PDB file of C-alpha atoms in Angstrom:
ATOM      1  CA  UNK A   1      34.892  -4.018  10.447  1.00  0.00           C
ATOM      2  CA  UNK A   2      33.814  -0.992  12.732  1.00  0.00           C
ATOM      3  CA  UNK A   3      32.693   1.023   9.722  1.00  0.00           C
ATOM      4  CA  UNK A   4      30.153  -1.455   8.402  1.00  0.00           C
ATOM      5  CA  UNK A   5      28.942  -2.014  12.107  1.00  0.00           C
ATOM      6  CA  UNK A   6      28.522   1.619  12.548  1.00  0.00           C
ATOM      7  CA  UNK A   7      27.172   1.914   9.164  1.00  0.00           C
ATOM      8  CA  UNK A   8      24.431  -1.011   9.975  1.00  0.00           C
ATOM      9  CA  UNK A   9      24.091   0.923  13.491  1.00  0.00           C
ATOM     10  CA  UNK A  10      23.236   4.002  11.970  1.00  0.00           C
ATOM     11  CA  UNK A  11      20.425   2.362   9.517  1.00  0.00           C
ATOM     12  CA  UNK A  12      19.020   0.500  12.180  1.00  0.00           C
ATOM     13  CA  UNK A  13      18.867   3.648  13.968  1.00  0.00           C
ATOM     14  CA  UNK A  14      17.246   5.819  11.246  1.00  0.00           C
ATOM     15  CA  UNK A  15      14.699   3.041  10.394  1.00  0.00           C
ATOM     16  CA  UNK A  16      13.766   2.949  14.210  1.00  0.00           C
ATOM     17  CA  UNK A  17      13.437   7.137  13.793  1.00  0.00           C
ATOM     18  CA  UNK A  18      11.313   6.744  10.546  1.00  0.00           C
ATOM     19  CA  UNK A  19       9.138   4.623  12.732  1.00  0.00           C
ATOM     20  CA  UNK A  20       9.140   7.236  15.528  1.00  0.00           C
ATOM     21  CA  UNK A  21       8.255  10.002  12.986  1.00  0.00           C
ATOM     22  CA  UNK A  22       5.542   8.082  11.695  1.00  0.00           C
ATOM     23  CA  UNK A  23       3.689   6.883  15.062  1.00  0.00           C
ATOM     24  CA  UNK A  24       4.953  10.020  18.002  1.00  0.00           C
ATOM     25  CA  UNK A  25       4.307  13.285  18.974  1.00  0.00           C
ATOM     26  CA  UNK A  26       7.596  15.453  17.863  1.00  0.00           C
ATOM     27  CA  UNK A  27       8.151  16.532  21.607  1.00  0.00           C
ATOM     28  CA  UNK A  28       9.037  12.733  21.939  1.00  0.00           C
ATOM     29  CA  UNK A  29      11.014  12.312  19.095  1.00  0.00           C
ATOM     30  CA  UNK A  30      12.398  15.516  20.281  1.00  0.00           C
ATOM     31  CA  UNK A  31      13.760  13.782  23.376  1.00  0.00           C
ATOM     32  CA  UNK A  32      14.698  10.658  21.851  1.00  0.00           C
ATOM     33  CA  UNK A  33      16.810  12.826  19.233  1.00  0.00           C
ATOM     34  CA  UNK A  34      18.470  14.157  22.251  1.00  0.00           C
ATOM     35  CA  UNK A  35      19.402  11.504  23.880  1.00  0.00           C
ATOM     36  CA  UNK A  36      20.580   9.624  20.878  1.00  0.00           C
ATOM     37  CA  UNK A  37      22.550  12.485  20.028  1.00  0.00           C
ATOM     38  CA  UNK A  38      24.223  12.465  23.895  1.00  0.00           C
ATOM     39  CA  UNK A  39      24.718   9.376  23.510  1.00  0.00           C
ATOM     40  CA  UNK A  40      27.062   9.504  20.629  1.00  0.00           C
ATOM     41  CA  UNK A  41      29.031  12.392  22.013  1.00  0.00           C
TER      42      UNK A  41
END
């Protein structure tokens, strides 16, 4: 059950990055990697 949220998490997540990518400056994506990444930790 947590492994298919987290795995549903996760491709939300990259979809939402894809979207960042596409549309942001990559000192903003930067920071957003950053504090996704803190997050997780």
């Amino acid at each position: 059950m947590q492994a298919t949220l987290l795995g549903k998490i996760f491709s939300i997540s990259n979809l939402l990055i894809s979207c960042i990518v596409s549309t942001s400056r990559s000192s903003f994506l930067n920071d957003t990697l950053q504090a996704f990444s803190a997050f997780l930790s």
